[in-house]
Every structure is written in C-alpha cells, then in structure tokens.
mmCIF file of C-alpha atoms and ligand atoms in Angstrom:
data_model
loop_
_atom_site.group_PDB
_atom_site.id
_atom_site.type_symbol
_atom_site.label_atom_id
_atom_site.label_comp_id
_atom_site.label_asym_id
_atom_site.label_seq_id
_atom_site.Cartn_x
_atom_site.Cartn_y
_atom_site.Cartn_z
ATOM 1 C CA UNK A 1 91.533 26.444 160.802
ATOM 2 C CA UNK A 2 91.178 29.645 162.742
ATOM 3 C CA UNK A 3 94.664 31.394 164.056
ATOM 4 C CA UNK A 4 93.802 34.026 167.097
ATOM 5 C CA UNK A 5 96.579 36.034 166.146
ATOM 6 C CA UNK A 6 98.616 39.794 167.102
ATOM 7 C CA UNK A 7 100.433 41.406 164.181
ATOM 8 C CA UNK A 8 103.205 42.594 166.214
ATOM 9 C CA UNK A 9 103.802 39.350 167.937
ATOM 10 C CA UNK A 10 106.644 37.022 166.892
ATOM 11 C CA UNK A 11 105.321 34.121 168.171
ATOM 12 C CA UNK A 12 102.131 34.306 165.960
ATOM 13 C CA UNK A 13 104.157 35.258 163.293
ATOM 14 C CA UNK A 14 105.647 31.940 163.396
ATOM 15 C CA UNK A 15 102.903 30.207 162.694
ATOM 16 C CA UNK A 16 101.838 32.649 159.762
ATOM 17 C CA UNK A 17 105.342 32.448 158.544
ATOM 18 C CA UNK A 18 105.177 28.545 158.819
ATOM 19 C CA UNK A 19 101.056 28.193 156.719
ATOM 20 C CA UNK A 20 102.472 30.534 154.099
ATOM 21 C CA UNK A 21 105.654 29.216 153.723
ATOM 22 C CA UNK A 22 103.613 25.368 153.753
ATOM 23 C CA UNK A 23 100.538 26.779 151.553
ATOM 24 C CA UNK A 24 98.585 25.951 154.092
ATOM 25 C CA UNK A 25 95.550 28.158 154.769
ATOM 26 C CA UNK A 26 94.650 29.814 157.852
ATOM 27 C CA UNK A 27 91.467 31.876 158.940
ATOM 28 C CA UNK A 28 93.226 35.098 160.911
ATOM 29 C CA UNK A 29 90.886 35.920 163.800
ATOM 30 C CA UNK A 30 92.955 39.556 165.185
ATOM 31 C CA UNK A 31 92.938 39.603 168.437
ATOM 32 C CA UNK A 32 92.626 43.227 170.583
ATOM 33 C CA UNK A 33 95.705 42.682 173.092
ATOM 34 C CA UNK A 34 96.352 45.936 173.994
ATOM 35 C CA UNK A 35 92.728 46.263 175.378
ATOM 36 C CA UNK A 36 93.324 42.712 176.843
ATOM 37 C CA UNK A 37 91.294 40.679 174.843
ATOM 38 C CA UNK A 38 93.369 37.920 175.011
ATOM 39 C CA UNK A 39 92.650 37.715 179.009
ATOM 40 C CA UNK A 40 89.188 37.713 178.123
ATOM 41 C CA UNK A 41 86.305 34.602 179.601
ATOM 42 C CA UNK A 42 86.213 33.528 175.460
ATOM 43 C CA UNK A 43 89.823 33.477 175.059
ATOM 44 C CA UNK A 44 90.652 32.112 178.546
ATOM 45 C CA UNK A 45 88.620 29.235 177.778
ATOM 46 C CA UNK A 46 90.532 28.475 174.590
ATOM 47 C CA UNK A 47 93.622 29.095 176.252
ATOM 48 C CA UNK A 48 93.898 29.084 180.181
ATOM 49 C CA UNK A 49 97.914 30.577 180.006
ATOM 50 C CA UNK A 50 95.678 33.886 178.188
ATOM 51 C CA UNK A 51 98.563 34.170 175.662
ATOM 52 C CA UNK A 52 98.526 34.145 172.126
ATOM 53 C CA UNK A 53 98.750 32.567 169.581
ATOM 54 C CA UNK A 54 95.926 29.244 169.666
ATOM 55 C CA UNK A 55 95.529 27.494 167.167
ATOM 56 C CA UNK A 56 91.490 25.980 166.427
ATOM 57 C CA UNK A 57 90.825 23.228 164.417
ATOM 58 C CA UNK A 58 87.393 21.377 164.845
ATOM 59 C CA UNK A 59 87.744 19.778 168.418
ATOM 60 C CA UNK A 60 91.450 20.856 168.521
ATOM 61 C CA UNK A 61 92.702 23.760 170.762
ATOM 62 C CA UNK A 62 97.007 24.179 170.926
ATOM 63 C CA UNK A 63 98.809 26.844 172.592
ATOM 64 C CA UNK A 64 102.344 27.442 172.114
ATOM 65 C CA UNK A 65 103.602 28.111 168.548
ATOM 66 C CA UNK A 66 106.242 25.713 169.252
ATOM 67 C CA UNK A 67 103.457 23.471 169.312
ATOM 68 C CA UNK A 68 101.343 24.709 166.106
ATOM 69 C CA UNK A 69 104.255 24.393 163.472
ATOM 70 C CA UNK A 70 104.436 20.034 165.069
ATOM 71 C CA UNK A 71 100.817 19.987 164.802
ATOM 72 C CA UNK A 72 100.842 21.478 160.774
ATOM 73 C CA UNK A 73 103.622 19.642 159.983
ATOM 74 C CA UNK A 74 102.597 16.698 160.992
ATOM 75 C CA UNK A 75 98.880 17.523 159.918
ATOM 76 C CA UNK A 76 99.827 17.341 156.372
ATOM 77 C CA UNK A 77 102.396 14.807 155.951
ATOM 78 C CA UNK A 78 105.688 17.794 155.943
ATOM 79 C CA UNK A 79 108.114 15.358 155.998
ATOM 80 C CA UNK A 80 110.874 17.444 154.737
ATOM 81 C CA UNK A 81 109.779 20.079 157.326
ATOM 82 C CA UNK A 82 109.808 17.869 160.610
ATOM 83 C CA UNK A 83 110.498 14.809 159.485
ATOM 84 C CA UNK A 84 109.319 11.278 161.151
ATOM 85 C CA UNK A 85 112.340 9.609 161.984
ATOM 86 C CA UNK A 86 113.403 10.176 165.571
ATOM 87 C CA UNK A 87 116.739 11.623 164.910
ATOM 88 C CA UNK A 88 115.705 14.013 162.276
ATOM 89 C CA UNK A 89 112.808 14.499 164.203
ATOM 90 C CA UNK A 90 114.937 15.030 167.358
ATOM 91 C CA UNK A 91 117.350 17.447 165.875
ATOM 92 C CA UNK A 92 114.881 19.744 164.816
ATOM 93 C CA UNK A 93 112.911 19.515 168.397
ATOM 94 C CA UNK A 94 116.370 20.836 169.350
ATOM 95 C CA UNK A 95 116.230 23.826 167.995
ATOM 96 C CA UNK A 96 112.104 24.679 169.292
ATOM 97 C CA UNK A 97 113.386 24.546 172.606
ATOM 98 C CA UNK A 98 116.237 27.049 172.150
ATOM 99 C CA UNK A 99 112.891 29.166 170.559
ATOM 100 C CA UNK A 100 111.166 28.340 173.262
ATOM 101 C CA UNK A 101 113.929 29.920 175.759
ATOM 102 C CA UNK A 102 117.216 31.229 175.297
ATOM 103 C CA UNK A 103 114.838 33.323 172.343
ATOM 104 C CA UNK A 104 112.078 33.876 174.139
ATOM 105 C CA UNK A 105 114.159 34.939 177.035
ATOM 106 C CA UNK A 106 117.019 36.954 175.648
ATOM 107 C CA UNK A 107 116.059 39.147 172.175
ATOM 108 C CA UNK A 108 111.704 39.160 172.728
ATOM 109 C CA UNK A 109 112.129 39.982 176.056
ATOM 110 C CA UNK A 110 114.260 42.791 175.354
ATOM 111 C CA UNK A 111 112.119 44.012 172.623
ATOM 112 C CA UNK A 112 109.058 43.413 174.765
ATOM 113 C CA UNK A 113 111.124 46.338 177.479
ATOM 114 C CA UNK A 114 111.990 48.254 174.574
ATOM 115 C CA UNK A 115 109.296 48.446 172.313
ATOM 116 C CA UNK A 116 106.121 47.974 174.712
ATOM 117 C CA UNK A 117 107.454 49.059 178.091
ATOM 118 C CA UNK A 118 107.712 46.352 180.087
ATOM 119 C CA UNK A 119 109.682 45.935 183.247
ATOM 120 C CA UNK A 120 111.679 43.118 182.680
ATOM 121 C CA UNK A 121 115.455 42.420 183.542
ATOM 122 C CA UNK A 122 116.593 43.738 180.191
ATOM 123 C CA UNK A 123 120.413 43.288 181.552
ATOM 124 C CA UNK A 124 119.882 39.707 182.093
ATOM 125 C CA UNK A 125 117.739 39.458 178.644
ATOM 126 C CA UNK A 126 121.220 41.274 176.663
ATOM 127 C CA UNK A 127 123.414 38.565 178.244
ATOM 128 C CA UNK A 128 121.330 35.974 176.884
ATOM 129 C CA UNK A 129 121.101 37.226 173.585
ATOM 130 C CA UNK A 130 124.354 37.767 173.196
ATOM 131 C CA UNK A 131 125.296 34.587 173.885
ATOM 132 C CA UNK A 132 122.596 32.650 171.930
ATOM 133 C CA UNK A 133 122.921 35.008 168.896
ATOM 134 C CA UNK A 134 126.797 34.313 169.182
ATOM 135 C CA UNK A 135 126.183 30.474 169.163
ATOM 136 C CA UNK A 136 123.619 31.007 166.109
ATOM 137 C CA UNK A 137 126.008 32.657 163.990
ATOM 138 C CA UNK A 138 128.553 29.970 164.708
ATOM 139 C CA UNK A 139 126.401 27.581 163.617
ATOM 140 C CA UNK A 140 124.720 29.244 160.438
ATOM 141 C CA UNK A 141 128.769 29.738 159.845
ATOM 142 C CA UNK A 142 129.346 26.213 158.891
ATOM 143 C CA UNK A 143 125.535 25.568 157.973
ATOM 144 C CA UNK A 144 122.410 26.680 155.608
ATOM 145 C CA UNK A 145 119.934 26.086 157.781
ATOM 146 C CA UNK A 146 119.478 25.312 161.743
ATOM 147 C CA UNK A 147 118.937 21.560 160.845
ATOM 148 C CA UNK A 148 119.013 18.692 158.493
ATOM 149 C CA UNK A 149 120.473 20.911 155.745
ATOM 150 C CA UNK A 150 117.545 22.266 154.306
ATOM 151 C CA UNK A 151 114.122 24.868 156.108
ATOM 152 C CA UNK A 152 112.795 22.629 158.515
ATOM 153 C CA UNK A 153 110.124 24.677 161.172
ATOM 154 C CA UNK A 154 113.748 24.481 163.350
ATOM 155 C CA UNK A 155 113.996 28.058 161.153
ATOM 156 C CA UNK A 156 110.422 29.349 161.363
ATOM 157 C CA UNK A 157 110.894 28.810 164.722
ATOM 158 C CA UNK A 158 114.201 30.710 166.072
ATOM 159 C CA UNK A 159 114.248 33.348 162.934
ATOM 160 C CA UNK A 160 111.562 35.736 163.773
ATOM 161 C CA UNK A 161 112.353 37.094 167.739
ATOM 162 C CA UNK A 162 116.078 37.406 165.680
ATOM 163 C CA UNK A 163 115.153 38.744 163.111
ATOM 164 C CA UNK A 164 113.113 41.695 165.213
ATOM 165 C CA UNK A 165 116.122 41.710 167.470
ATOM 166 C CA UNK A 166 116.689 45.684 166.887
ATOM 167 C CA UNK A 167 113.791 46.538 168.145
ATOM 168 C CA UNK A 168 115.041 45.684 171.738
ATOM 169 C CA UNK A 169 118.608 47.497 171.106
ATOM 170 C CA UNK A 170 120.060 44.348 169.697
ATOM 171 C CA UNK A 171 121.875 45.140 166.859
ATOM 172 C CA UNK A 172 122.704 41.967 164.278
ATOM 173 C CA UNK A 173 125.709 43.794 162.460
ATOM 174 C CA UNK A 174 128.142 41.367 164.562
ATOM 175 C CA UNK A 175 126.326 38.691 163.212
ATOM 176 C CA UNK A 176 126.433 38.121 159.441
ATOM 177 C CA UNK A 177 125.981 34.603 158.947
ATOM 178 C CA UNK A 178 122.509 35.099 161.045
ATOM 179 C CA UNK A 179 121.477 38.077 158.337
ATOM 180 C CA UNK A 180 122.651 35.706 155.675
ATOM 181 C CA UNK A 181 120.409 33.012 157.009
ATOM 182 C CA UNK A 182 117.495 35.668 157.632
ATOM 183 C CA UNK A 183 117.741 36.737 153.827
ATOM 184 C CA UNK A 184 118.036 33.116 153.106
ATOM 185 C CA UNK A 185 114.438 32.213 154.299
ATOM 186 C CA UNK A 186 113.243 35.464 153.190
ATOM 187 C CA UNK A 187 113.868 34.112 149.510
ATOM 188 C CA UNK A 188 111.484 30.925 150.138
ATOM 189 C CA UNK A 189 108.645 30.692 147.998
ATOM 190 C CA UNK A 190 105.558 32.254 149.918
ATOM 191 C CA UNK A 191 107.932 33.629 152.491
ATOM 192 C CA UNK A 192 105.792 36.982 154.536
ATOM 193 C CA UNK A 193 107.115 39.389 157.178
ATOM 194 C CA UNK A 194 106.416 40.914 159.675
ATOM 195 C CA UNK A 195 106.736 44.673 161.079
ATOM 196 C CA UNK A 196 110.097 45.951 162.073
ATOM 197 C CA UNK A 197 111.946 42.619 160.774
ATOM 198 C CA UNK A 198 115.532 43.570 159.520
HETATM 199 N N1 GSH B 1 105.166 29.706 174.567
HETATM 200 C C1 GSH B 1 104.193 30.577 173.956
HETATM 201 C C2 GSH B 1 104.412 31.991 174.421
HETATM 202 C C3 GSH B 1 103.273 32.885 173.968
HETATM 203 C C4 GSH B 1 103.398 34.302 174.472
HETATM 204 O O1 GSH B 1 104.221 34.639 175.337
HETATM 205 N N2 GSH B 1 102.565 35.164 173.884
HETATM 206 C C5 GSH B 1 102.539 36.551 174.246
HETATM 207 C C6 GSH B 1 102.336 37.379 172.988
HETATM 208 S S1 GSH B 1 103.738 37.215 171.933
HETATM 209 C C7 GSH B 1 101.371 36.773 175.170
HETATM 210 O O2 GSH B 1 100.258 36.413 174.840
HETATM 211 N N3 GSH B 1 101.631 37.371 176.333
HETATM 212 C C8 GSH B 1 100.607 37.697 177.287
HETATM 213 C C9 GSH B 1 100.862 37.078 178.619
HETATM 214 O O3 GSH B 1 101.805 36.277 178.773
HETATM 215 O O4 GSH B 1 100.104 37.394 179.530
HETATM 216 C C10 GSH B 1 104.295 30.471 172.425
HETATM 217 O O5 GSH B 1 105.354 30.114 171.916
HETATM 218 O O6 GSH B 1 103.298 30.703 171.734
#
C-alpha cells in the first residue's frame, strides 16, 4: 500500500501517525511539492484536487486523510479505533470533520502563512484557532481522549495541525489539557512525529 506523502505536511502525517500507531505497513513514495510534483499529469491522475496525501492500494485511489484513517480502519477490522456501531461510529466522524475544518482552517492555515509564505487571511485563521483550541481544551478537560474514552483516529486526526500549532504563532501554553492530551498519544506504542511538533 503505497502513501504519496510530504514530510512537513500534517495531513500526511496523519496517516503515518495512524499505520504506525495500527502496525500497519505503508510503502512511503516522497513526493517533490515544492517543485510541484504533486500538480504533476501522474499525480493529477491519481488525484484530480493535486493535493496530498493519496492513498494506493491495488485498484483503490483515496484522497483526503480524513478518508485514509476510515479506509485502514475499517480495512483491518480496528474496531476499537472506529468502531462499527453507528453511534460510536458517529461520534468519532464528529471529530474528522472539526479536522477537516475548524483545523484545517484555523492553526494549518496559519502555519501554512507563517512557515511557507502564503497569503492567506491569517487574522481570520487566529480567530478560528482560538476558538477551536479553546473548545478542545474544554473538552480534553473532562476527557482522555476526543471520543469513546480511549485513541480512536478522532485523535490522529485533530492532534497533528495542534500539535504544530507554533509554527503559525499559535502558542499552546493557554492550553494544558491539549499538551496533556498531545503527550498522551505521544506515549502510544509505535507513536512517530513529525518536524516542529511541540
Ligand atoms: N482534505 C485534504 C487536504 C489535503 C491538503 O490540503 N494537502 C495539502 C498539503 S498538506 C496540499 O496538497 N496542498 C496543495 C494544494 O491544495 O494545491 C486532506 O485531509 O488530505
């Protein structure tokens, strides 16, 4: 199973945090972003958005990392990791979404005008973090993990644009129950990071 993957990107990391976390075993194919690779005819065709990560497996082409850590889970039977029943299943899908945006939008897109220079609304991207990383730390106040009282891919999920939150000016020192939950997965068995993680 063959992840086109970018060390510095969060998303991918996901999905590497997710296989190693899961034992499950992924081919790394490094993709060349910076000289746009991942726009390229080969990588289009794999993925028309042009973003990373994708995921191959045989005939199977995802997108989305969201996506990926369903697709493994479910792949191999994870039941304590998304788990089959709709409610369980539902509560965790919960917590992709917020990944998918009030993350995606507030800390990486911050780091993304720090750290890499683009021109984004950064003000707009502080306002959502701060909000979203106030509601996380609420939440990790009174609970372990995001959902279902134990890792579920609800953490691989939302941890790593927090966890690289500094790197867009975001500084986590207001929220210690999020750095408590951050050191928390860190002690997982097969747990990896990733550059410029807290
Ligand atoms: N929803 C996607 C977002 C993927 C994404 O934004 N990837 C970035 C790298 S971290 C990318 O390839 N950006 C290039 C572009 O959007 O043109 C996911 O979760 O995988």
């Amino acid at each position: 199973m063959k992840l086109y993957d970018l060390e510095l990107s969060g998303n991918c990391y996901k999905v590497r945090l997710f296989a190693a976390l899961a034992n499950i075993e992924l081919e790394i194919v490094p993709v060349d972003f910076m000289a746009g690779e991942h726009k390229s005819s080969v990588m289009l065709a794999l993925n028309p958005f042009g973003q990373l990560p994708v995921l191959e497996h045989g005939e199977v082409v995802l997108r989305d990392s969201q996506a990926m850590l369903v697709y493994l889970a479910r792949l191999y039977d994870l039941e304590s990791w998304l788990p089959s029943d709709p409610q369980q299943m539902a509560e965790v899908q919960q917590w992709l979404s917020t990944a998918a945006n009030e993350i995606q939008h507030g800390p990486n897109v911050a780091r993304l005008v720090d750290k890499f220079g683009f021109e984004f609304d950064k003000p707009t991207a502080l306002d959502i973090s701060a909000g979203i990383l106030t509601l996380l730390n609420d939440h990790l106040a009174e609970h372990d993990w995001l959902a279902l009282g134990h890792p579920t891919i609800a953490d691989c999920a939302v941890m790593p644009y927090v966890a690289i939150a500094p790197e867009g000016g975001i500084s986590l020192d207001d929220y210690p129950h999020i750095l408590a939950w951050i050191d928390r997965i860190k002690q997982l068995p097969g747990f990896i990071g990733m550059p410029g993680q807290v």
